[in-house]
Amino acid sequence: MQNIEKKGRRAFMGSAAMAALLLGTRAAWAFEQGGAGRWPKVAPPQSPRISHVIDQLGRQRDDAYSWMKFIPATGERTHDNLPEAVGAMLKAENAYADAILAPLASERAKLLDAMLARASGDTAAPALEKDGWDYESARLAGAAHAIYTRKRKGGTPEQLVDEAVRAKGQPYFRSTGHQPSPDHRYFAWAEDVIGNDRHRIVIRDNQSGEIRTIVGKDAYGYGGLVFAPSSRWLFWIWRDAHNRPTRLYRTSADGKVTDLVYEEKDPAIFMQVKRTAADGFIALTLAGPETAEVRLVSAADETAAPAIVWPRKTGVLYDIDEWNDGLIALTDADDAFDMALWRLDPKSFRTLETLVPHRPGTPILQLQPFAAALVRLERVDGLHRLVILRPDGSERTVAFDDPAYAIELPGEQSYGASSVMIVHQSPKSPRRWIRVDLASGKQSVVQEQAVANFDPDDYEVERLFAPAPDGEMVPITLLSRRGAPKDGKAPLLQYGYGSYGVPSDPEFSIPALALVDRGWRYAIAHVRGGSEKGRRWFLGGRKFTKRNSFTDFIACAEHLAAEGYTAKGKVVAYGLSAGGLLVGASMNIAPTLWGGVIAQVPFVDMLNTMSDGAHPLVPLFRPDWGDPLADPKAYDYIASISPYENVRAAPYPPLLCTAGLKDDRVAYWEPAKLVAEVRRRSTSGNPALLMTDMDSGHQGSADLKSEYHQKALFWAFAMRCV
């Protein structure tokens, strides 16, 4: 890797002087903000610019806010180990944001109350049936956390875990990976009590009721733990010092024996582990954006070394499961860019036949094998449909006639079941759990999300298409109150993501309803970089075509204004993580189009982050963004689109950025730098705000009130903007 020479750095000012400069003086209340008196007259913190010249590939830049970056030598960032200057900066920014947002307290409270009232009847998913046991999680009315239970058919529920008890006394709590062992003796899950996605793993012995922690720290919970078919072992993934999943371990259910199964040396490879559908194998998937390798541990010998199905090869992705007494591979091999489905010999891994050929524009998204049929989720014209493939080769299709909707195919369904459970929803249709008979295709609604004081007929969902500058038609999902006029007067919140091939599906959202009930429209811009139109839609907004994502997003707002759904200057842009890159770049390109911008934990310091080889995600995602350490073309392109690098003298809209102190994916200094630079160069006088959660990481604590509290803040900010 090319070294980066850093030079020209001035002596760092004393921390006391730094704090004074950041916090300003009490006389600052006389500072006049823009926005026609819309915002309080409070002087913003002024972060010092300290020259930090970086020479890279014959190019030179001065990252004058690089002093904001802090990575501790060991452990995670905390309130206590921050450098004094950084701590003072974050404290000053939070105080300023609180002062600017203080007048929104009443509206925030009303929005929060409206969301919680709608969710007061919220029901959990129906029970997951496994071998005569029903496993269920539910959140009682008014509760912030779920309780997990199981029961025999017609029996009394047995409590497995009360997450309110687990979360008590913790500044942060988020859990994942809840699962019974195949023999139902154990129940396991992973929980993060720090906020940095480094989990501990907990097992309950259902015979004794004892709950014990078998992995104390540094586990990876998202697809990172699974019981062996015998229930004797738990396979789990460990995260290294850079927060990368790099090792697979096998720990006995009693926690007494732990063995290393596999270690990955390539930092550009990500790991996940699962048990195949018929419990024949443990499958370790090793994948990057452009390569994959699956290693299998047979149920016949759970302590054997994993066997490679196909060696990794650049340009070939695949995933393995089992069905119909054999293995199946979902793959893009042989230029099947929207995926094909093959049947493999379970011993030699040789391809036996093509079960579903490649169909350009009809991507296969997910598989759920059953003994009676193989169920797949795919897209046609950007919308989900379900296809049931039987062993005799016959198929049945399940789709819906909503203008825009989403289907989920929950995992962990019993291989021997005679029906498949799906979840249907749309922006005006709450979640419905539907059981589809695998033989007849007959549908029966098992459960519906209960939403108080809600009538779906009060709302309207439209699927629109905005012409992009190059002629592509960009899908838009739009939620409005029924009968809302198209007179250009309504404000609109436009959400987008558009990276890594992750789609923005048109899902039901109680917070979105709360905003629409106040006369707004809510739009999802399905821009390139996502996968709504298949892999080519993803590739059209990736790497050297990334600018298409931004111009698509802008085209969506302009189209909605031209059609009278809103007006320029009344659109508030909202993006999360890589969606923060989307809204930040769109703000730089067209600052006067937006009434405001909300960037949640935003990826906005692209050039510096992608030049940091020690970052947990940089080696993995170089194929998506390019490598500015080795490729001059990549350097120049990233430099041309990075939001932080491209702030200019212009009338910027009000900007609200959030961050998590313990976030290792998108660190707090990325939005901090952007806010400081926008504040320095904007000609409008509008506020640029940074709010840092000092106890969380990339995600907030997993309770309903926390989620709705943040959305209420965002919506109140948006309402004040326009």
XYZ file of C-alpha atoms in Angstrom:
722
model
C 0.000 0.000 0.000
C 1.249 3.436 -0.860
C 2.410 5.505 2.079
C 0.835 8.892 2.695
C 3.241 11.644 3.651
C 1.787 14.195 6.036
C 3.464 17.566 6.319
C 2.878 21.203 7.057
C 1.041 20.663 10.330
C 1.159 23.644 12.658
C 1.649 23.229 16.370
C -1.614 22.187 17.983
C -3.107 24.998 20.055
C -3.582 24.466 23.771
C -6.746 22.691 24.798
C -7.972 25.593 26.945
C -7.679 27.998 24.032
C -9.371 25.453 21.801
C -12.312 25.098 24.172
C -12.720 28.868 24.443
C -12.753 29.248 20.674
C -15.237 26.410 20.250
C -17.630 27.502 22.950
C -17.538 31.194 22.121
C -18.780 33.864 24.537
C -22.133 34.673 26.083
C -22.301 37.766 23.870
C -22.731 35.394 20.958
C -26.501 35.394 21.525
C -26.578 38.552 19.429
C -25.445 36.602 16.348
C -28.028 36.960 13.575
C -29.049 33.734 11.874
C -30.705 33.534 8.478
C -34.064 32.018 7.595
C -36.189 35.120 8.236
C -36.036 34.716 12.003
C -36.928 31.039 11.816
C -34.001 30.011 14.025
C -32.820 31.351 17.389
C -30.090 33.969 17.398
C -27.315 31.784 18.749
C -23.692 31.916 17.636
C -22.418 28.554 16.389
C -19.159 27.016 17.594
C -16.204 27.937 15.428
C -13.941 24.939 14.970
C -10.348 26.005 14.310
C -8.713 25.112 11.020
C -5.282 23.622 11.561
C -3.320 22.977 8.401
C -2.754 19.284 7.754
C -1.335 18.829 4.276
C -1.555 15.365 2.720
C 0.483 14.364 -0.349
C -1.025 11.363 -2.101
C -0.424 10.003 -5.627
C 1.115 13.315 -6.630
C -1.941 15.206 -5.410
C -2.105 17.482 -2.405
C -4.945 18.441 -0.092
C -5.209 20.269 3.219
C -7.516 18.518 5.674
C -7.774 21.386 8.144
C -10.221 19.572 10.431
C -8.222 16.351 10.698
C -7.576 17.149 14.378
C -11.170 16.068 15.082
C -10.275 12.408 14.452
C -9.553 10.292 17.491
C -8.949 6.535 17.584
C -7.886 5.199 20.996
C -4.875 2.921 21.129
C -7.005 0.236 22.786
C -10.689 -0.224 23.455
C -13.530 1.985 22.330
C -14.013 5.723 22.470
C -15.693 6.937 25.653
C -16.500 10.223 27.350
C -13.424 9.758 29.483
C -10.687 9.018 26.957
C -11.453 11.729 24.399
C -8.742 14.361 23.911
C -9.833 17.531 25.669
C -10.128 19.510 22.438
C -12.315 16.873 20.790
C -14.485 16.505 23.877
C -14.917 20.289 24.029
C -15.851 20.389 20.352
C -18.521 17.707 20.675
C -19.885 19.281 23.856
C -20.086 22.683 22.178
C -21.792 21.249 19.107
C -24.385 19.424 21.193
C -25.058 22.552 23.243
C -25.477 24.644 20.094
C -27.812 22.086 18.509
C -29.866 21.968 21.699
C -30.169 25.757 21.697
C -31.179 25.971 18.035
C -33.676 23.133 18.388
C -35.122 24.233 21.728
C -38.135 26.001 20.142
C -39.107 22.694 18.527
C -39.763 20.995 21.877
C -43.540 21.308 21.696
C -43.778 20.030 18.130
C -41.357 17.198 18.896
C -43.513 16.136 21.827
C -46.653 16.175 19.684
C -45.009 14.111 16.970
C -43.646 11.610 19.479
C -47.048 11.277 21.144
C -48.684 10.712 17.755
C -46.214 7.967 16.854
C -46.483 6.220 20.209
C -50.264 6.439 20.124
C -50.378 4.799 16.710
C -47.986 2.102 17.907
C -49.842 1.428 21.142
C -51.537 -1.583 19.586
C -48.431 -2.777 17.788
C -48.349 -6.588 17.589
C -45.330 -8.794 17.275
C -44.805 -11.339 14.550
C -46.780 -14.565 14.886
C -45.085 -17.458 16.589
C -42.369 -19.344 14.732
C -43.305 -23.010 14.710
C -40.497 -25.509 15.265
C -41.042 -29.198 16.034
C -44.174 -28.628 18.086
C -42.830 -25.522 19.805
C -44.066 -21.981 19.154
C -41.337 -19.351 19.604
C -42.550 -15.792 19.970
C -41.409 -12.308 20.884
C -43.743 -9.543 21.968
C -43.501 -6.025 23.283
C -46.201 -5.269 25.837
C -48.154 -2.018 25.530
C -45.945 0.860 26.602
C -42.850 -1.323 26.896
C -39.573 -0.410 25.207
C -38.156 -3.926 24.910
C -39.396 -7.360 23.888
C -39.985 -10.526 25.877
C -39.109 -13.835 24.185
C -41.183 -16.909 25.033
C -41.918 -20.422 23.836
C -44.749 -22.845 24.417
C -46.045 -26.191 23.335
C -49.260 -26.200 21.304
C -51.982 -25.231 23.742
C -49.473 -25.006 26.591
C -48.388 -22.261 28.964
C -45.767 -19.767 27.693
C -42.272 -20.193 29.105
C -40.241 -16.980 29.310
C -36.845 -17.254 27.643
C -35.533 -13.715 28.005
C -36.909 -10.374 29.139
C -34.857 -7.765 27.326
C -35.935 -5.018 29.706
C -34.120 -6.931 32.438
C -31.070 -7.437 30.227
C -31.023 -3.725 29.316
C -31.491 -2.418 32.858
C -28.574 -0.255 33.948
C -26.973 -0.306 30.503
C -26.468 3.015 28.682
C -26.975 1.091 25.420
C -28.673 -2.168 24.515
C -29.329 -3.900 21.212
C -29.744 -7.634 20.660
C -29.898 -9.890 17.629
C -29.585 -13.490 16.457
C -32.211 -15.025 18.784
C -32.537 -18.747 18.052
C -33.392 -22.107 19.607
C -31.037 -25.037 19.288
C -32.282 -27.800 16.972
C -33.064 -30.017 19.977
C -34.754 -27.058 21.755
C -32.689 -27.447 24.907
C -30.973 -24.084 24.459
C -31.867 -20.574 23.360
C -29.102 -18.214 22.265
C -28.722 -14.599 21.266
C -26.117 -11.850 20.906
C -26.269 -8.498 22.657
C -24.347 -5.243 22.376
C -24.190 -3.224 25.589
C -21.497 -0.820 24.373
C -22.807 0.545 21.069
C -19.921 -0.488 18.824
C -21.385 -3.687 17.286
C -19.088 -5.898 19.353
C -21.420 -8.431 20.909
C -21.395 -10.877 23.749
C -23.202 -14.202 23.227
C -25.645 -15.534 25.775
C -27.220 -18.987 26.096
C -30.185 -20.060 28.183
C -30.352 -23.688 29.250
C -34.058 -24.409 28.945
C -33.840 -27.417 31.262
C -32.442 -25.530 34.225
C -33.412 -21.968 33.290
C -29.794 -20.869 33.762
C -28.635 -17.976 31.575
C -24.900 -17.747 30.992
C -22.600 -15.666 28.817
C -20.434 -18.031 26.777
C -18.660 -15.342 24.732
C -17.890 -12.276 26.802
C -16.989 -9.803 24.070
C -15.873 -9.194 20.484
C -18.434 -11.460 18.797
C -20.263 -10.508 15.620
C -24.017 -10.880 16.015
C -25.468 -10.079 12.605
C -25.477 -13.470 10.902
C -22.571 -14.417 13.123
C -23.865 -17.201 15.372
C -25.664 -20.511 14.805
C -26.138 -23.805 16.603
C -24.685 -26.967 15.074
C -27.240 -29.527 13.866
C -26.444 -31.690 16.913
C -27.077 -28.734 19.305
C -23.771 -29.603 21.011
C -21.907 -26.632 19.572
C -22.458 -22.973 18.825
C -20.523 -21.636 15.845
C -19.777 -17.920 16.151
C -17.716 -15.204 14.473
C -15.101 -13.068 16.218
C -14.204 -9.460 15.383
C -10.590 -8.312 15.369
C -9.124 -5.057 16.671
C -10.312 -3.295 13.499
C -13.871 -4.552 14.122
C -13.664 -6.908 11.135
C -15.207 -10.402 11.318
C -12.154 -12.603 10.802
C -12.450 -15.885 12.746
C -15.015 -18.650 13.077
C -15.052 -20.416 16.444
C -16.897 -23.460 17.733
C -17.894 -23.361 21.423
C -19.609 -26.155 23.322
C -23.096 -25.353 24.579
C -21.843 -25.512 28.158
C -19.175 -22.944 27.319
C -16.275 -25.154 28.448
C -14.596 -25.860 25.091
C -13.795 -23.382 22.328
C -11.957 -24.262 19.117
C -10.834 -22.125 16.203
C -12.486 -23.418 13.024
C -11.262 -20.947 10.416
C -9.373 -17.649 10.206
C -9.626 -15.278 7.248
C -6.499 -13.256 6.405
C -7.932 -11.064 3.630
C -9.327 -7.817 5.135
C -11.511 -7.394 2.034
C -13.566 -10.480 2.911
C -16.645 -10.472 5.116
C -17.909 -13.536 7.030
C -21.331 -14.966 7.879
C -22.356 -18.365 9.196
C -25.647 -20.276 9.000
C -27.113 -23.756 9.222
C -28.481 -25.004 5.894
C -32.221 -25.534 5.567
C -32.378 -29.298 6.208
C -29.726 -29.153 8.972
C -27.228 -31.016 6.824
C -24.377 -28.502 7.074
C -22.924 -25.452 8.742
C -22.152 -22.989 5.936
C -19.470 -20.323 6.326
C -19.822 -17.685 3.606
C -16.740 -15.579 2.848
C -17.623 -12.733 0.511
C -16.684 -9.340 -0.821
C -18.474 -7.125 -3.336
C -17.017 -9.093 -6.257
C -16.079 -12.519 -4.904
C -17.375 -15.278 -2.650
C -16.412 -18.634 -1.196
C -18.527 -21.039 0.851
C -17.043 -23.624 3.222
C -19.220 -26.415 4.606
C -19.015 -28.419 7.820
C -21.107 -31.569 7.527
C -23.553 -32.538 10.263
C -21.956 -35.981 10.069
C -18.673 -34.568 11.431
C -19.151 -31.228 13.149
C -15.515 -30.969 14.261
C -14.064 -31.503 10.781
C -12.322 -28.759 8.834
C -14.695 -26.859 6.500
C -14.722 -28.065 2.872
C -14.579 -25.493 0.078
C -17.472 -25.695 -2.402
C -15.913 -23.477 -5.101
C -12.659 -21.566 -4.534
C -13.130 -17.813 -4.553
C -12.751 -16.158 -7.920
C -12.940 -12.476 -8.696
C -16.184 -11.684 -10.454
C -18.126 -14.706 -9.152
C -20.599 -14.494 -6.275
C -22.479 -17.460 -4.883
C -24.383 -18.743 -1.874
C -25.110 -22.346 -0.894
C -28.103 -24.026 0.724
C -29.695 -27.458 0.502
C -32.945 -28.708 -0.984
C -34.433 -31.908 -2.369
C -31.636 -34.160 -1.038
C -28.891 -32.039 -2.558
C -27.180 -28.678 -2.550
C -28.293 -25.570 -4.426
C -26.208 -22.591 -5.486
C -27.510 -19.094 -6.118
C -24.832 -17.535 -8.310
C -23.914 -14.895 -10.862
C -21.383 -17.188 -12.560
C -21.323 -17.243 -16.376
C -22.463 -13.595 -16.500
C -25.728 -14.320 -14.693
C -25.614 -10.830 -13.168
C -29.191 -11.066 -11.821
C -28.498 -14.575 -10.480
C -29.248 -18.130 -11.590
C -30.063 -21.158 -9.476
C -28.141 -24.432 -9.898
C -28.402 -27.869 -8.299
C -25.114 -29.383 -7.090
C -23.900 -32.822 -6.129
C -23.622 -32.749 -2.288
C -20.301 -34.646 -2.300
C -18.375 -33.476 -5.344
C -20.071 -30.020 -5.576
C -20.364 -30.584 -9.325
C -23.186 -28.743 -11.113
C -25.971 -31.164 -12.030
C -28.621 -28.909 -13.581
C -29.979 -25.380 -13.836
C -33.113 -25.000 -11.741
C -33.787 -21.348 -12.632
C -31.887 -19.770 -15.531
C -30.599 -16.230 -15.531
C -33.258 -13.702 -16.534
C -31.886 -10.173 -17.003
C -33.978 -7.665 -15.077
C -35.523 -10.301 -12.802
C -33.062 -10.609 -9.926
C -33.383 -13.458 -7.438
C -33.096 -11.924 -3.984
C -33.570 -14.738 -1.473
C -34.274 -18.459 -1.144
C -36.224 -20.368 1.498
C -36.039 -24.152 0.977
C -38.726 -26.530 2.266
C -39.013 -30.272 1.762
C -42.154 -29.704 -0.302
C -40.958 -26.737 -2.386
C -38.232 -24.166 -2.933
C -39.515 -20.632 -2.370
C -37.695 -17.685 -3.897
C -38.162 -13.939 -3.632
C -37.418 -11.963 -6.781
C -38.218 -8.654 -8.488
C -40.095 -7.957 -11.691
C -40.212 -4.336 -12.870
C -38.773 -3.379 -9.510
C -41.565 -4.982 -7.448
C -41.345 -8.103 -5.315
C -42.962 -11.392 -6.151
C -42.784 -14.840 -4.614
C -42.299 -18.007 -6.666
C -42.931 -21.531 -5.341
C -40.877 -24.159 -7.186
C -41.899 -27.762 -6.539
C -39.620 -30.787 -6.931
C -41.424 -31.754 -10.173
C -40.395 -28.417 -11.729
C -43.832 -26.769 -11.651
C -44.099 -23.205 -10.319
C -46.680 -20.936 -8.711
C -46.321 -17.145 -8.434
C -47.555 -14.914 -5.610
C -47.741 -11.159 -6.190
C -49.871 -8.190 -5.139
C -51.549 -5.388 -7.056
C -50.507 -2.447 -4.860
C -48.747 0.372 -6.761
C -45.753 -0.144 -4.453
C -45.237 -2.756 -1.769
C -42.690 -5.014 -0.139
C -42.611 -8.741 0.624
C -40.406 -10.205 3.321
C -39.466 -13.863 3.492
C -38.597 -14.531 7.158
C -35.792 -16.996 7.735
C -35.647 -19.830 10.262
C -38.842 -21.434 8.925
C -39.219 -25.153 9.526
C -37.965 -27.242 6.602
C -40.839 -29.678 7.011
C -43.590 -27.044 6.978
C -46.404 -27.348 4.445
C -46.682 -23.572 4.041
C -44.427 -20.554 3.878
C -44.887 -17.451 5.991
C -44.436 -14.116 4.223
C -44.890 -10.500 5.296
C -46.654 -8.014 3.034
C -46.663 -4.253 3.598
C -46.853 -0.955 1.758
C -46.517 2.667 2.885
C -50.253 2.705 3.673
C -50.693 -0.993 4.549
C -49.413 -2.253 7.915
C -47.492 -5.498 8.049
C -49.575 -8.598 7.361
C -48.218 -12.070 8.049
C -49.618 -14.345 5.367
C -49.339 -18.111 5.246
C -49.108 -19.477 1.683
C -49.813 -23.170 1.185
C -46.925 -24.723 -0.747
C -49.180 -27.156 -2.633
C -52.216 -25.047 -3.509
C -50.883 -21.506 -3.192
C -53.839 -20.589 -0.996
C -53.213 -17.537 1.169
C -54.464 -16.965 4.697
C -53.735 -13.906 6.824
C -52.360 -15.074 10.151
C -51.808 -11.741 11.840
C -51.848 -8.014 11.114
C -49.929 -5.192 12.680
C -52.393 -3.308 14.851
C -52.202 0.446 14.308
C -54.434 2.634 16.452
C -56.540 5.437 14.956
C -55.586 4.432 11.432
C -57.623 4.012 8.262
C -55.610 3.049 5.161
C -58.213 4.714 2.945
C -57.079 8.069 4.323
C -53.817 7.685 2.390
C -52.687 7.213 -1.176
C -49.579 5.485 -2.517
C -48.278 6.292 -5.986
C -45.428 4.871 -8.019
C -43.908 7.572 -10.201
C -40.898 7.813 -12.478
C -38.544 10.768 -12.742
C -36.452 11.287 -15.892
C -32.748 11.400 -15.012
C -30.380 13.628 -17.026
C -29.163 10.619 -19.053
C -32.691 9.403 -19.830
C -33.030 6.696 -17.184
C -36.396 6.608 -15.418
C -35.939 6.657 -11.647
C -38.739 5.058 -9.579
C -40.343 7.051 -6.761
C -42.678 5.751 -4.071
C -44.929 8.564 -2.836
C -47.210 8.613 0.225
C -49.829 11.377 0.565
C -53.106 12.022 2.316
C -55.881 10.968 -0.026
C -57.163 13.904 -2.032
C -54.188 16.130 -1.246
C -54.052 18.790 -3.990
C -51.201 18.943 -6.490
C -50.810 22.708 -6.218
C -47.145 22.856 -5.272
C -47.881 23.979 -1.718
C -47.189 20.788 0.202
C -43.781 20.294 1.797
C -42.161 16.933 1.102
C -39.564 14.750 2.790
C -37.494 12.734 0.305
C -35.557 9.715 1.546
C -32.843 7.874 -0.365
C -29.930 5.471 0.089
C -28.530 4.164 -3.195
C -25.358 2.263 -2.269
C -24.010 -1.306 -2.040
C -26.986 -2.617 -4.014
C -29.216 -2.130 -0.962
C -32.791 -1.316 -2.021
C -35.093 1.158 -0.294
C -38.233 -0.944 -0.198
C -41.646 0.761 0.182
C -42.377 -0.328 3.734
C -44.994 0.761 6.252
C -43.772 3.479 8.619
C -45.636 4.981 11.561
C -43.211 7.956 11.637
C -43.920 8.624 7.939
C -47.659 8.673 8.683
C -47.108 11.190 11.487
C -45.434 13.540 9.030
C -48.004 13.054 6.270
C -50.796 13.719 8.777
C -49.366 17.227 9.123
C -49.816 18.039 5.463
C -46.539 16.652 4.156
C -45.798 14.139 1.455
C -43.240 11.383 1.975
C -41.191 10.114 -0.964
C -38.661 7.329 -1.403
C -36.278 7.939 -4.301
C -35.108 4.561 -5.660
C -31.880 5.912 -7.123
C -29.114 4.042 -8.890
C -26.654 2.375 -6.570
C -29.520 0.387 -5.053
C -30.837 -2.760 -6.696
C -34.491 -1.937 -7.337
C -34.005 -2.680 -11.034
C -31.440 -5.439 -10.586
C -27.672 -5.523 -10.497
C -27.246 -3.145 -13.433
C -29.169 -0.519 -11.458
C -26.596 -1.018 -8.719
C -23.634 -0.820 -11.083
C -25.057 2.343 -12.627
C -24.527 4.146 -9.314
C -21.291 2.590 -8.160
C -17.639 3.625 -8.273
C -17.051 5.763 -11.385
C -20.786 6.106 -12.035
C -21.606 7.125 -8.447
C -22.587 10.645 -9.475
C -25.689 9.103 -11.079
C -27.047 8.437 -7.587
C -26.899 12.157 -6.794
C -28.336 13.387 -10.077
C -31.094 10.747 -9.792
C -31.969 12.053 -6.328
C -32.048 15.627 -7.583
C -34.139 14.581 -10.607
C -36.705 12.974 -8.287
C -37.135 16.188 -6.279
C -37.346 18.297 -9.427
C -39.913 15.953 -10.979
C -42.090 15.999 -7.869
C -41.965 19.799 -7.897
C -42.716 20.005 -11.631
C -45.765 17.755 -11.172
C -47.160 19.914 -8.372
C -46.601 17.457 -5.527
C -44.334 20.008 -3.867
C -42.138 22.951 -4.842
C -38.443 23.647 -4.986
C -37.284 24.828 -1.594
C -39.988 22.799 0.133
C -38.211 19.447 -0.175
C -36.238 18.214 2.848
C -33.683 15.542 1.974
C -33.084 12.679 4.397
C -30.374 10.028 4.214
C -28.799 7.502 6.555
C -25.148 6.329 6.518
C -24.269 5.960 2.820
C -27.556 7.783 2.271
C -25.815 10.665 4.026
C -23.350 10.689 1.148
C -26.346 10.881 -1.195
C -27.972 13.879 0.479
C -24.660 15.596 1.227
C -23.509 15.432 -2.385
C -26.961 16.431 -3.636
C -26.854 19.422 -1.296
C -23.513 20.513 -2.754
C -24.753 20.172 -6.329
C -28.126 21.906 -5.852
C -28.153 23.765 -2.511
C -31.218 25.912 -3.276
C -33.393 22.932 -4.264
C -33.653 21.745 -0.677
C -35.558 23.308 2.177
C -33.378 21.366 4.586
C -31.094 18.341 4.825
C -31.068 15.592 7.472
C -27.976 13.363 7.424
C -28.034 10.537 9.978
C -24.561 9.114 10.795
C -23.527 10.222 7.280
C -20.621 8.939 5.199
C -19.389 12.310 3.948
C -15.583 12.343 4.344
C -15.041 9.883 1.484
C -11.547 10.745 0.371
C -9.968 10.581 3.816
C -11.900 7.514 4.911
C -11.185 5.538 1.735
C -7.515 6.470 2.193
C -7.488 4.830 5.637
C -6.488 1.205 5.148
C -7.016 0.479 8.851
C -10.722 1.377 8.701
C -12.886 -1.715 9.352
C -14.797 -1.458 6.061
C -12.368 0.190 3.634
C -10.639 -2.961 2.309
C -14.029 -4.647 1.891
C -15.651 -1.830 -0.075
C -12.823 -0.674 -2.327
C -14.555 -2.359 -5.302
C -17.585 -0.155 -4.605
C -15.773 3.168 -4.205
C -12.295 2.740 -5.681
C -8.872 2.859 -4.036
C -7.482 6.421 -3.744
C -4.271 5.028 -2.242
C -3.300 3.206 -5.434
C -5.457 4.470 -8.317
C -5.159 8.118 -9.443
C -8.469 7.856 -11.313
C -10.196 6.712 -8.139
C -8.560 9.513 -6.152
C -9.711 12.167 -8.597
C -13.242 10.796 -8.869
C -13.750 10.475 -5.107
C -12.287 13.958 -4.633
C -14.840 15.278 -7.131
C -17.884 13.850 -5.302
C -16.968 13.682 -1.608
C -19.363 16.023 0.255
C -16.711 17.336 2.635
C -14.269 18.050 -0.181
C -16.848 19.885 -2.303
C -18.516 22.354 0.021
C -18.488 25.730 -1.725
C -19.578 29.295 -1.189
C -23.326 28.946 -1.700
C -26.639 29.508 0.128
C -26.855 26.176 1.933
C -30.128 25.003 3.486
C -30.405 24.181 7.187
C -28.388 21.031 7.878
C -28.838 18.537 10.713
C -26.236 15.784 11.111
C -26.135 13.076 13.761
C -23.259 10.901 14.944
C -22.497 8.160 17.459
C -19.307 8.499 19.489
C -18.622 4.740 19.349
C -19.415 4.350 15.664
C -16.661 2.412 13.881
C -18.484 2.372 10.514
C -18.996 6.106 10.010
C -17.079 7.922 12.708
C -18.312 11.108 14.366
C -15.601 13.240 12.730
C -17.111 12.767 9.270
C -20.282 14.781 9.984
C -18.291 17.062 12.320
C -16.011 18.049 9.456
C -18.903 18.568 7.052
C -20.811 20.731 9.508
C -17.739 22.875 10.205
C -17.055 23.371 6.501
C -20.675 24.164 5.610
C -20.827 26.614 8.497
C -17.634 28.290 7.251
C -18.639 28.603 3.596
C -22.420 28.919 3.521
C -23.749 32.321 2.476
C -27.306 31.782 3.755
C -26.866 32.087 7.516
C -28.877 28.899 7.968
C -27.750 26.691 10.848
C -25.574 23.618 10.396
C -26.008 21.297 13.361
C -24.156 18.280 14.736
C -25.753 16.086 17.400
C -23.536 13.319 18.784
C -24.923 10.501 20.910
C -22.108 9.875 23.379
C -23.366 6.383 24.275
C -24.128 4.832 20.877
C -22.481 3.723 17.674
C -23.864 3.473 14.149
C -27.273 2.524 15.519
C -29.188 3.868 18.453
C -30.278 1.716 21.347
C -32.948 -0.742 20.213
C -36.100 0.443 21.898
C -39.199 1.938 20.333
C -39.124 5.221 22.214
C -35.538 5.926 21.173
C -36.371 5.345 17.506
C -39.503 7.485 17.574
C -37.831 10.190 19.649
C -35.206 10.614 16.945
C -37.780 10.641 14.136
C -39.808 13.247 16.029
C -36.696 15.417 16.186
C -36.024 14.975 12.474
C -39.594 15.759 11.483
C -39.808 18.821 13.747
C -36.564 20.085 12.241
C -37.922 19.505 8.733
C -41.127 21.365 9.570
C -39.191 24.350 10.871
C -37.002 24.338 7.748
C -39.909 24.930 5.345
